[in-house]
Tab-separated table of C-alpha atoms in Angstrom:
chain	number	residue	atom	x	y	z
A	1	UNK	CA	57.796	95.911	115.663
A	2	UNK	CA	57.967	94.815	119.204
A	3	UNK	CA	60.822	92.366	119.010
A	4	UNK	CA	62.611	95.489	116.932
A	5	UNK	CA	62.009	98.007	120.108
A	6	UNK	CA	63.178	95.173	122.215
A	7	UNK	CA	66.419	94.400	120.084
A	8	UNK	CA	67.307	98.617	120.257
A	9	UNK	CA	67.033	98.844	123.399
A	10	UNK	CA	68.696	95.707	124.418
A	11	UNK	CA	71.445	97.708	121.798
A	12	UNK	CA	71.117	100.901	123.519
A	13	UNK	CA	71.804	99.427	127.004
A	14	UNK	CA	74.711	97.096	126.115
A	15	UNK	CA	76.040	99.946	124.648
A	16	UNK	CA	75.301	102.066	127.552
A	17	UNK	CA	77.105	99.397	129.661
A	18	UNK	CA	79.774	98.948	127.916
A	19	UNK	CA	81.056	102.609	127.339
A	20	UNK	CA	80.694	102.874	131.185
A	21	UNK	CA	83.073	100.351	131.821
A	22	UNK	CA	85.551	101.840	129.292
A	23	UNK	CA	85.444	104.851	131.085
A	24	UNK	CA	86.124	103.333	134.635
A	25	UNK	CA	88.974	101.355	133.210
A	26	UNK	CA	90.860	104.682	131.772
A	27	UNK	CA	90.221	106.512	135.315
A	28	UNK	CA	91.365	102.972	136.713
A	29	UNK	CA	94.398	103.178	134.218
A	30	UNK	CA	94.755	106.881	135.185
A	31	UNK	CA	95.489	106.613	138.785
A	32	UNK	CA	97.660	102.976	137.728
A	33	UNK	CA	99.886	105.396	135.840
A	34	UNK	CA	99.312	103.273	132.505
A	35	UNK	CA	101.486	103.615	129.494
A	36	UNK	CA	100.762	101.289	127.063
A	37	UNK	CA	102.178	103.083	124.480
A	38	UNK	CA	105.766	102.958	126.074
A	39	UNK	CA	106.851	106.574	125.558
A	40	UNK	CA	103.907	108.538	127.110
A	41	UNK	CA	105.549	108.966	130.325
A	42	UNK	CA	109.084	109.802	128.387
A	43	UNK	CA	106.964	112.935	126.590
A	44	UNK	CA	104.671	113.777	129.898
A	45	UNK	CA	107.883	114.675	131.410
A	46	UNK	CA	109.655	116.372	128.237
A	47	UNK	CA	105.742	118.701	128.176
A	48	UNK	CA	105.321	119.606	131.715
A	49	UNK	CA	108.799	121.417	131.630
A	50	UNK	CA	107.199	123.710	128.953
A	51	UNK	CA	103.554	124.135	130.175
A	52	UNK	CA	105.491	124.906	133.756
A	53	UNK	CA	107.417	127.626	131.963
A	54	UNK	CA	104.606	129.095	129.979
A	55	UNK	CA	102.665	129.386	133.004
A	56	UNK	CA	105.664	131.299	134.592
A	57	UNK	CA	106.765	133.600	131.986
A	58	UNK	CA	104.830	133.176	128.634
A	59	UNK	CA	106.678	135.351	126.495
A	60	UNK	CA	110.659	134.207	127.369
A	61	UNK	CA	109.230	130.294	127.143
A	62	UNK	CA	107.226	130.938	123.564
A	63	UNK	CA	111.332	133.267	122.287
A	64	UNK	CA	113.486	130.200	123.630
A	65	UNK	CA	110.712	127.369	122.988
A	66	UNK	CA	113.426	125.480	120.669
A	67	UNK	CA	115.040	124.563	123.458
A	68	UNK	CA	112.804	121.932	124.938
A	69	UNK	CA	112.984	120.110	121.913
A	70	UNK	CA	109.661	119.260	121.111
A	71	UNK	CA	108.270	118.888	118.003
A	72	UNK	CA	104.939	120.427	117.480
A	73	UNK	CA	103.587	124.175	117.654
A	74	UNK	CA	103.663	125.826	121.209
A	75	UNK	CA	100.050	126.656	121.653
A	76	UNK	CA	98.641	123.182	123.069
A	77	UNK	CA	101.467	123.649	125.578
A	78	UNK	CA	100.049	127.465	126.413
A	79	UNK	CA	96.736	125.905	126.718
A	80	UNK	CA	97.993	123.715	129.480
A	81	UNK	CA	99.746	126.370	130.975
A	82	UNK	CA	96.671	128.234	131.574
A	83	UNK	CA	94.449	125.630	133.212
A	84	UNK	CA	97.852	124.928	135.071
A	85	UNK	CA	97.313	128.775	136.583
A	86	UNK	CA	94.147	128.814	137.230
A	87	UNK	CA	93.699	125.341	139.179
A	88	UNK	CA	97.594	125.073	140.147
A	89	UNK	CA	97.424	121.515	140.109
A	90	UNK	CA	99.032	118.468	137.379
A	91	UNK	CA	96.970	116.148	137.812
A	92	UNK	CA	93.520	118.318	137.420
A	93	UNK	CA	95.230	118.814	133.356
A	94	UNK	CA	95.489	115.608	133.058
A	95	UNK	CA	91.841	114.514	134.145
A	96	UNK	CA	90.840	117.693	132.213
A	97	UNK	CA	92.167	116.365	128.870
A	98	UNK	CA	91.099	112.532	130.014
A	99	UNK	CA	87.728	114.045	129.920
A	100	UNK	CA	88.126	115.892	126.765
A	101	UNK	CA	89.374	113.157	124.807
A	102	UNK	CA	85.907	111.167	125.441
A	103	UNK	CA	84.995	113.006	122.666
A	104	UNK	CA	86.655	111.462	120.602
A	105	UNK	CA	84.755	108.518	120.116
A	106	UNK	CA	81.637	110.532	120.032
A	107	UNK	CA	82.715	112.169	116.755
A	108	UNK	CA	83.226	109.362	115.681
A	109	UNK	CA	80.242	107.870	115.793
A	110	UNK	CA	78.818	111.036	114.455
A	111	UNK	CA	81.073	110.303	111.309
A	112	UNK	CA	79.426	106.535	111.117
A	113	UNK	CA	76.251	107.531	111.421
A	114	UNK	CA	76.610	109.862	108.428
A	115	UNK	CA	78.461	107.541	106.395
A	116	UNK	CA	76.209	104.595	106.900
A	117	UNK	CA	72.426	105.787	108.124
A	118	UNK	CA	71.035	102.390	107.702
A	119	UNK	CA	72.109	99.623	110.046
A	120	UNK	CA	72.926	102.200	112.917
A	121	UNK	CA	72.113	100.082	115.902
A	122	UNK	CA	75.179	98.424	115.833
A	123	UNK	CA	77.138	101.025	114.724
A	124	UNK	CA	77.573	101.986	118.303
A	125	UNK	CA	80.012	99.638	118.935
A	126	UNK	CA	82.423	101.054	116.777
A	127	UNK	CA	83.790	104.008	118.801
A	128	UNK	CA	84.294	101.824	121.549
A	129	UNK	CA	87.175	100.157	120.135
A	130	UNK	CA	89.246	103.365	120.374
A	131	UNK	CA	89.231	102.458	124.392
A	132	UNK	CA	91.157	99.292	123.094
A	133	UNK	CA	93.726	101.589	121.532
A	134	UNK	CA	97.169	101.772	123.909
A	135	UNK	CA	97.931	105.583	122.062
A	136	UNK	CA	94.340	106.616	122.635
A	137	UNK	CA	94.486	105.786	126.112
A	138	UNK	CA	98.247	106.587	127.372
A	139	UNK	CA	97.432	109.713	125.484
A	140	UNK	CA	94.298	110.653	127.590
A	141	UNK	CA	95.886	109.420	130.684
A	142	UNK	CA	99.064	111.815	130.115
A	143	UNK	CA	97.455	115.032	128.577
A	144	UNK	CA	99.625	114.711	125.640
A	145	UNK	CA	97.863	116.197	122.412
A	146	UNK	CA	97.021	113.428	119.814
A	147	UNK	CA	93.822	112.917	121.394
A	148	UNK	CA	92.883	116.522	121.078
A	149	UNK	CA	94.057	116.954	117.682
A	150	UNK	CA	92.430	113.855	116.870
A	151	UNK	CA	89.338	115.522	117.949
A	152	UNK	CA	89.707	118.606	115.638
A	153	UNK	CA	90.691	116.340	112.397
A	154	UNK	CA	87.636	114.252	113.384
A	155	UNK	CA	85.447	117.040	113.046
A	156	UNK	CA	86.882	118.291	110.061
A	157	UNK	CA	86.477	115.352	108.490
A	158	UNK	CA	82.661	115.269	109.600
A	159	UNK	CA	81.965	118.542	108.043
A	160	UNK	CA	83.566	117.710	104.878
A	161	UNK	CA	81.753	114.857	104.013
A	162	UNK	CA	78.529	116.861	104.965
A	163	UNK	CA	79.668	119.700	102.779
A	164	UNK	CA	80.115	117.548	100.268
A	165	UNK	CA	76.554	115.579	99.969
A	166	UNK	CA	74.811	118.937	100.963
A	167	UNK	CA	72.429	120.420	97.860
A	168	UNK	CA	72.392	123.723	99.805
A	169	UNK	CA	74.711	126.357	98.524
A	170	UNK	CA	74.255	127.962	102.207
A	171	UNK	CA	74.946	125.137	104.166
A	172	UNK	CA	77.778	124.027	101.720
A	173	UNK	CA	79.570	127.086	102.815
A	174	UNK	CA	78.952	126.867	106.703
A	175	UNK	CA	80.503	123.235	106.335
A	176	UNK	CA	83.271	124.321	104.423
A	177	UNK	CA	83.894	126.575	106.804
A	178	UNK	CA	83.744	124.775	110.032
A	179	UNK	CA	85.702	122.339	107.718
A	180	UNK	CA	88.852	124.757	107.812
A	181	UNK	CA	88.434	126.130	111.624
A	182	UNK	CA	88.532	122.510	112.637
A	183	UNK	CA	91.564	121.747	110.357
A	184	UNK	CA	93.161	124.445	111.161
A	185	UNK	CA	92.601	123.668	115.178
A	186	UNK	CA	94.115	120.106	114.548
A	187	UNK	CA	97.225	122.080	112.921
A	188	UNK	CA	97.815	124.126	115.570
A	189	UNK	CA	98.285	121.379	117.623
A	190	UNK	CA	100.219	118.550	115.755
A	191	UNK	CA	101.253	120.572	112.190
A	192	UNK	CA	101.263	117.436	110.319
A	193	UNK	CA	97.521	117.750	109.751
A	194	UNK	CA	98.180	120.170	107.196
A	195	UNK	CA	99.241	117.862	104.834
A	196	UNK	CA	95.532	116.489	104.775
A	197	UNK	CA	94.138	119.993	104.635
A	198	UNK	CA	95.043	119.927	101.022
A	199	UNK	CA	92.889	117.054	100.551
A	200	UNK	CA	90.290	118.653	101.602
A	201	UNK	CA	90.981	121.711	99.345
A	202	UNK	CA	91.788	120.137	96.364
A	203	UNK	CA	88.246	118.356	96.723
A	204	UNK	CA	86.670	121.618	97.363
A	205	UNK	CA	87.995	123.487	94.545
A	206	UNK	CA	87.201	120.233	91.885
A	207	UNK	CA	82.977	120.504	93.261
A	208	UNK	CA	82.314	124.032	94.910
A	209	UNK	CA	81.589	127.052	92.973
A	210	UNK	CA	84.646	130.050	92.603
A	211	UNK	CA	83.247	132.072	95.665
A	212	UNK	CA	82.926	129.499	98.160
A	213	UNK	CA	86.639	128.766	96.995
A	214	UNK	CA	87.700	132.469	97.184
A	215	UNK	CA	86.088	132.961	100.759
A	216	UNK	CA	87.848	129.271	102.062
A	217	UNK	CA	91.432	130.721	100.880
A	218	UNK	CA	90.879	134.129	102.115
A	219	UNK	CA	89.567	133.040	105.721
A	220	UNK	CA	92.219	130.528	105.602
A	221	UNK	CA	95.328	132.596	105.356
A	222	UNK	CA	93.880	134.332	108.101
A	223	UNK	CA	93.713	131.261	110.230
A	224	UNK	CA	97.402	130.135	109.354
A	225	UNK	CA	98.922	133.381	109.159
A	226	UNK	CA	100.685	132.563	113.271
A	227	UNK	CA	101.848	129.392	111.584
A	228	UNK	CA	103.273	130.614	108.574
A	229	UNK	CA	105.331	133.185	110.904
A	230	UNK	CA	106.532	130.476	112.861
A	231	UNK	CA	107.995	128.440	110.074
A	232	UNK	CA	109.100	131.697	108.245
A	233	UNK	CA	111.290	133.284	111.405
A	234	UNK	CA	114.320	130.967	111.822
A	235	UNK	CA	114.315	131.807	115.432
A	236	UNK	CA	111.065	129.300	115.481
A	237	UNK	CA	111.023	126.917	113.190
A	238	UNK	CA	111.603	124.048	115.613
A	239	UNK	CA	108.955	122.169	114.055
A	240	UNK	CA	111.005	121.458	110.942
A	241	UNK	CA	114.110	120.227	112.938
A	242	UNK	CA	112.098	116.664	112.858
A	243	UNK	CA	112.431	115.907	109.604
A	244	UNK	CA	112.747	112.364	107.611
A	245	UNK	CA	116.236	112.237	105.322
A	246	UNK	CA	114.588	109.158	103.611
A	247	UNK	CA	110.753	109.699	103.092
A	248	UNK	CA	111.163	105.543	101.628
A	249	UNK	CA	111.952	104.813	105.017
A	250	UNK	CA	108.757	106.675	106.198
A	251	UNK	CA	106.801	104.659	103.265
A	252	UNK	CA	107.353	101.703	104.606
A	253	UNK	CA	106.975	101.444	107.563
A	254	UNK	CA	103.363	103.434	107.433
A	255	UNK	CA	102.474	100.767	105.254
A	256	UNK	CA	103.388	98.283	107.787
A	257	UNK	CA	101.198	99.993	110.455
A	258	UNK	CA	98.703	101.171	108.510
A	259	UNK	CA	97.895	97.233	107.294
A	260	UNK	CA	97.382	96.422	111.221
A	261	UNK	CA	93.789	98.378	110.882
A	262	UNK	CA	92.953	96.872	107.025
A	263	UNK	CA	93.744	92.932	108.504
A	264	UNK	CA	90.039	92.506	110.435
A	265	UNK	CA	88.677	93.239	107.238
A	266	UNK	CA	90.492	90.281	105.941
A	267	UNK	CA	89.853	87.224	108.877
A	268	UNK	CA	86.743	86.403	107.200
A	269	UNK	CA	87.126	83.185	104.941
A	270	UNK	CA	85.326	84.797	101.967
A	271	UNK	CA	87.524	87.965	101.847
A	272	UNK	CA	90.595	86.036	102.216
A	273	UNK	CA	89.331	83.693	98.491
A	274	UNK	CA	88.364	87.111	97.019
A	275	UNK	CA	92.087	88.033	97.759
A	276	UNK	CA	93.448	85.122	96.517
A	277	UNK	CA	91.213	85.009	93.448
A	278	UNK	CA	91.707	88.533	92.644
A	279	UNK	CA	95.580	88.155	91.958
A	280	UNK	CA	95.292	84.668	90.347
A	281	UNK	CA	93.174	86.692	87.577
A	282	UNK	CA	95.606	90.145	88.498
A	283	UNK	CA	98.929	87.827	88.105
A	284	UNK	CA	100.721	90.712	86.022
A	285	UNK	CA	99.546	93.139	88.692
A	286	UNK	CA	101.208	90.941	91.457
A	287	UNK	CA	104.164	91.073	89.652
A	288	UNK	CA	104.599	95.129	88.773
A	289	UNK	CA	103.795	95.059	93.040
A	290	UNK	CA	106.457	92.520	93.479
A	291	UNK	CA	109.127	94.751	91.608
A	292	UNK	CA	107.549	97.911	93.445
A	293	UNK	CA	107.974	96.199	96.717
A	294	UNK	CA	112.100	95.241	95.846
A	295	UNK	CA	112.647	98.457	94.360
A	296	UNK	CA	111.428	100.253	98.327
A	297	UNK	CA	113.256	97.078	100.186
A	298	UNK	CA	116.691	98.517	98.321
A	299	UNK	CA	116.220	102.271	99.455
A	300	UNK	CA	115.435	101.413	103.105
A	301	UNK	CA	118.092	101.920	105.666
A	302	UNK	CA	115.877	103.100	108.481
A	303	UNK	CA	117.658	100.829	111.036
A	304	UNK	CA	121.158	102.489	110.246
A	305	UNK	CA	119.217	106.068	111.952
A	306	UNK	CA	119.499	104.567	115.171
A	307	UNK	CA	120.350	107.200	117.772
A	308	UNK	CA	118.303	105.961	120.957
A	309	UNK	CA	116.762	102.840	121.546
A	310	UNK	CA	113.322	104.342	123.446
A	311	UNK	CA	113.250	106.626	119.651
A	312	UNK	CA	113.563	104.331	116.859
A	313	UNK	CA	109.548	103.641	116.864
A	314	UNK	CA	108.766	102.034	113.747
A	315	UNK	CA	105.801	99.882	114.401
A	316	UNK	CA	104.981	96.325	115.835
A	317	UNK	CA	106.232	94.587	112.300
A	318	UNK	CA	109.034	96.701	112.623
A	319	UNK	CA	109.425	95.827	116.534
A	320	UNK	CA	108.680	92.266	116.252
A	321	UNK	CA	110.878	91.439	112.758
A	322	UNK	CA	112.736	93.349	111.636
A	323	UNK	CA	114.493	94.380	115.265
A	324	UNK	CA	114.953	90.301	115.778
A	325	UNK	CA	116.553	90.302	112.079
A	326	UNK	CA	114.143	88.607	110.672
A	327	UNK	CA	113.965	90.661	107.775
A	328	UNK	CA	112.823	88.488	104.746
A	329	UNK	CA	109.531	87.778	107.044
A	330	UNK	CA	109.046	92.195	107.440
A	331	UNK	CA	109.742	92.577	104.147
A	332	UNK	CA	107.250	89.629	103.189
A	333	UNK	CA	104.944	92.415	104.974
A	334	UNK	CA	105.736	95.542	103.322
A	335	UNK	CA	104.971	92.940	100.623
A	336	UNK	CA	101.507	91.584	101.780
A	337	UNK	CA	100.432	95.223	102.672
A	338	UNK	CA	100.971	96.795	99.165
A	339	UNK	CA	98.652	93.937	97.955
A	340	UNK	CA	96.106	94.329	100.528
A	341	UNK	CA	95.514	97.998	100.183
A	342	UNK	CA	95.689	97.673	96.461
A	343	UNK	CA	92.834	94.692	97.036
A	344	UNK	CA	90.800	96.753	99.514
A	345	UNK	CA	91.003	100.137	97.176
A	346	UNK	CA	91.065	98.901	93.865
A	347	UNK	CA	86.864	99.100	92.959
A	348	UNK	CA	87.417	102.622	93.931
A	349	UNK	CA	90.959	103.321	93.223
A	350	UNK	CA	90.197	106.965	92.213
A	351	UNK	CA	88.842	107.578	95.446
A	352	UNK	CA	90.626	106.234	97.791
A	353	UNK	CA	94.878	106.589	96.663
A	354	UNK	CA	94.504	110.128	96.750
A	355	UNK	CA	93.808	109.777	100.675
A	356	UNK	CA	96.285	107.224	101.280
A	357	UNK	CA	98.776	109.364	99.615
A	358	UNK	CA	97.885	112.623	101.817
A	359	UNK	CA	97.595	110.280	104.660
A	360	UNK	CA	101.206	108.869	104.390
A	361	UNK	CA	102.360	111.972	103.310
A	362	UNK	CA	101.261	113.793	106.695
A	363	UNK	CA	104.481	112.368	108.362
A	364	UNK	CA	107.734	112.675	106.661
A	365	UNK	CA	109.426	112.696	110.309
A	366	UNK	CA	112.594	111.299	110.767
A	367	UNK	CA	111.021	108.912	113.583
A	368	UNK	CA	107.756	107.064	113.017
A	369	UNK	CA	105.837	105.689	115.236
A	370	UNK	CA	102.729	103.310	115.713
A	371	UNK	CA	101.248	106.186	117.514
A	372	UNK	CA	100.949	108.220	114.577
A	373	UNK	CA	98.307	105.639	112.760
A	374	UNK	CA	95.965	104.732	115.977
A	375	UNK	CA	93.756	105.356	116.114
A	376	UNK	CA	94.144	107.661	113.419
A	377	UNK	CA	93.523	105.076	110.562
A	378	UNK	CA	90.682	103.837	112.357
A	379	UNK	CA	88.713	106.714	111.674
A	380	UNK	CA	90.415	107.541	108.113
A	381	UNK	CA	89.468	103.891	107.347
A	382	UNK	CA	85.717	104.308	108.343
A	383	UNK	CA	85.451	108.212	107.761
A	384	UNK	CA	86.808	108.250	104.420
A	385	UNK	CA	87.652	105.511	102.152
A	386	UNK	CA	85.436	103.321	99.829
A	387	UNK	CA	85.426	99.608	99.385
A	388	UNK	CA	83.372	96.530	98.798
A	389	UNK	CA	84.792	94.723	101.598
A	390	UNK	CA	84.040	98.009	104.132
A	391	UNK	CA	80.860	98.267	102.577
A	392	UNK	CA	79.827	94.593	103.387
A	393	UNK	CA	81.539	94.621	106.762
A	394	UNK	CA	79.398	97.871	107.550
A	395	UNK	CA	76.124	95.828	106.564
A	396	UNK	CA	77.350	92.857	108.356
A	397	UNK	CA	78.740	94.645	111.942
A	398	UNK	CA	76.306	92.816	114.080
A	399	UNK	CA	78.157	89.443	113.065
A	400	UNK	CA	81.449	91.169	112.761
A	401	UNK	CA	81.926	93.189	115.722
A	402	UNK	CA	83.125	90.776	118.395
A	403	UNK	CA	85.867	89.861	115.776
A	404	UNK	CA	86.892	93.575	115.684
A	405	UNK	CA	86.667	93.768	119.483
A	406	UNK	CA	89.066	90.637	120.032
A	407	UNK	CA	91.656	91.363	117.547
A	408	UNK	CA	92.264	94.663	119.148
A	409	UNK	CA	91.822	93.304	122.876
A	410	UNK	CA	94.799	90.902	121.379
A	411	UNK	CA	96.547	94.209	120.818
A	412	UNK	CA	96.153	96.387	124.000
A	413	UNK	CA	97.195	93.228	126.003
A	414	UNK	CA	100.436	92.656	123.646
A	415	UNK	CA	101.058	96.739	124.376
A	416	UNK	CA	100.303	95.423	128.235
A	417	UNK	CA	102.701	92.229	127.654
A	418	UNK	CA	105.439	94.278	126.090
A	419	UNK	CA	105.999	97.262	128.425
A	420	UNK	CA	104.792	95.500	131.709
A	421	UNK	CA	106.035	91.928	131.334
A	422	UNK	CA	108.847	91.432	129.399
């Protein structure tokens, strides 16, 4: 018992320690102007020109909004534009939504602890690899919205899996609720997120009774009904301007970014032999993915979009092999990812295709970028699917955490190496 109260605090103050120093090296990387992401900066200065006009004349900015050519819904922008009145200062946004976005990782760790109550001690840790992200933190630095949106999805996704394991029809309800305000809220500020919100519907309507169901579609029109306007008046429907012409494009390359997050789970010897032995007994399987893989490879022809170099996005892979023309090694990737999300889900295929599906489905956008999956999959990854090999890294995190730290360390410096030193 002692050497137990020893070992959590020990935890508690490493922890401590260590989210301290993440939080001195974003205000550090706050007044260093970072922008690891490469195109925070580029947006910063596309946004202020709108929040500066909102905060001038609210009603002229929200009628000609279209022209600033942004892509999302005006009202994080209006936000912005009122804390940009009241303290008449840029940079006291920008430390606002620094600030804000801390809770990020909070919720985050609310989601882990609900997912996985035993072994919590070391669950900690977790959260703090979102300070490792280069989107999570050019995004706080710059008051640009994934962060906040992030937030919202976070919490939706927190009260759906506690309205799902609740046995109260009463508290069912109250988490199905704050389910939908906090979808909604994410919505509101990067509309994509309403592609997941049918996730969460569909699962409602399959396990909650009729009036729970009537009462979530009811107070949800409500919610939506300012959205629904805006993509139903011509005059506003900027937000569907940013469309994809070739959703296989879009496939593809999410794959390719979304198998950066799965690949920790696959350093350790053991996983890498269950891989290999799976598909030795799965050779037909291989195959069918094989054929699937050549039949996306022949409908891609996302490089021939190119319109401006600082827009084409599409991922590190993308980036590092395909951009160099190496393409047999990306498409060797698209490849390898199809298997290893087919590996990782297929125990619990059921469960988890119909969120990978919603998930890639939440950006048919004509541009994609890495942004868009981090740190997003981290949490969809940990929040929401099932798998052995999460499972027994979850049960194994004390062992496995400084891998998880170091691989995305490698990252953040490759973001540094990239945009600083190159």
């Amino acid at each position: 018992m002692f050497v137990r109260m020893v070992s959590e605090k020990f935890i508690k103050n490493l922890s401590f320690s260590l989210y301290i120093f993440f939080y001195v090296s974003l205000i550090v990387g706050f007044f260093l102007n970072e922008n690891t992401s490469g195109g925070a900066i580029y947006d910063f200065n596309i946004n202020i020109k709108a929040i500066e006009s909102f905060s001038i004349d609210l009603i002229e900015t929200y009628k000609s909004y279209d022209s600033f050519s942004i892509s999302h819904f005006p009202y994080y922008y209006i936000f912005l534009s009122v804390l940009l009145n009241i303290s008449g200062s840029v940079t006291f946004i920008k430390l606002a939504i620094l600030h804000l976005s801390l809770y990020l990782p909070f919720i985050f760790y609310q989601i882990l602890k609900f997912r996985f109550p035993t072994n919590r001690n070391y669950l900690i840790f977790i959260p703090g690899l979102l300070f490792l992200s280069p989107y999570f933190r050019s995004t706080a630095i710059w008051a640009l919205n994934d962060n906040i949106a992030l937030i919202f999805f976070s919490l939706s996704i927190l009260y759906f899996l506690k309205a799902l394991y609740s046995k109260k029809e009463k508290k069912r309800f109250k988490y199905v609720i704050f389910n939908l305000i906090f979808i909604v809220f994410a919505t509101y500020i990067r509309q994509y997120y309403a592609v997941f919100g049918l996730y969460f519907f569909f699962n409602f309507l399959l396990n909650f009774s009729l009036r729970i169901i009537s009462l979530y579609i009811f107070f949800g029109l409500i919610l939506i009904s300012p959205i629904l306007y805006q993509i139903l008046n011509p005059n506003l429907s900027y937000a569907l301007n940013f469309l994809s012409q070739n959703l296989i494009n879009n496939f593809i390359l999410l794959l390719t970014i979304f198998i950066i997050y799965l690949i920790p789970f696959y350093l350790d010897p053991k996983n890498i032999k269950k891989f290999f032995l799976f598909y030795k007994k799965n050779i037909f399987l291989c195959l069918i993915i094989f054929l699937i893989t050549l039949l996306l490879i022949y409908f891609f022809d996302y490089h021939s979009t190119y319109v401006d170099e600082k827009k084409i996005g599409g991922g590190i892979f993308y980036k590092i092999l395909f951009k160099k023309h190496i393409y047999y090694l990306f498409y060797t990737v698209v490849f390898i990812s199809i298997l290893l999300i087919t590996h990782f889900s297929y125990r619990n295929f059921k469960h988890n295709i119909p969120i990978i599906i919603f998930f890639f489905l939440m950006f048919p956008v004509g541009y994609v970028f890495q942004k868009y999956l981090d740190p997003l999959s981290l949490i969809i990854i940990f929040g929401l699917l099932k798998s052995d090999i999460l499972k027994e890294y979850q049960e194994n995190i004390k062992f496995k955490i400084k891998n998880l730290y170091i691989y995305f360390l490698i990252i953040y410096l490759g973001s540094i190496f990239n945009y600083y030193i190159v």
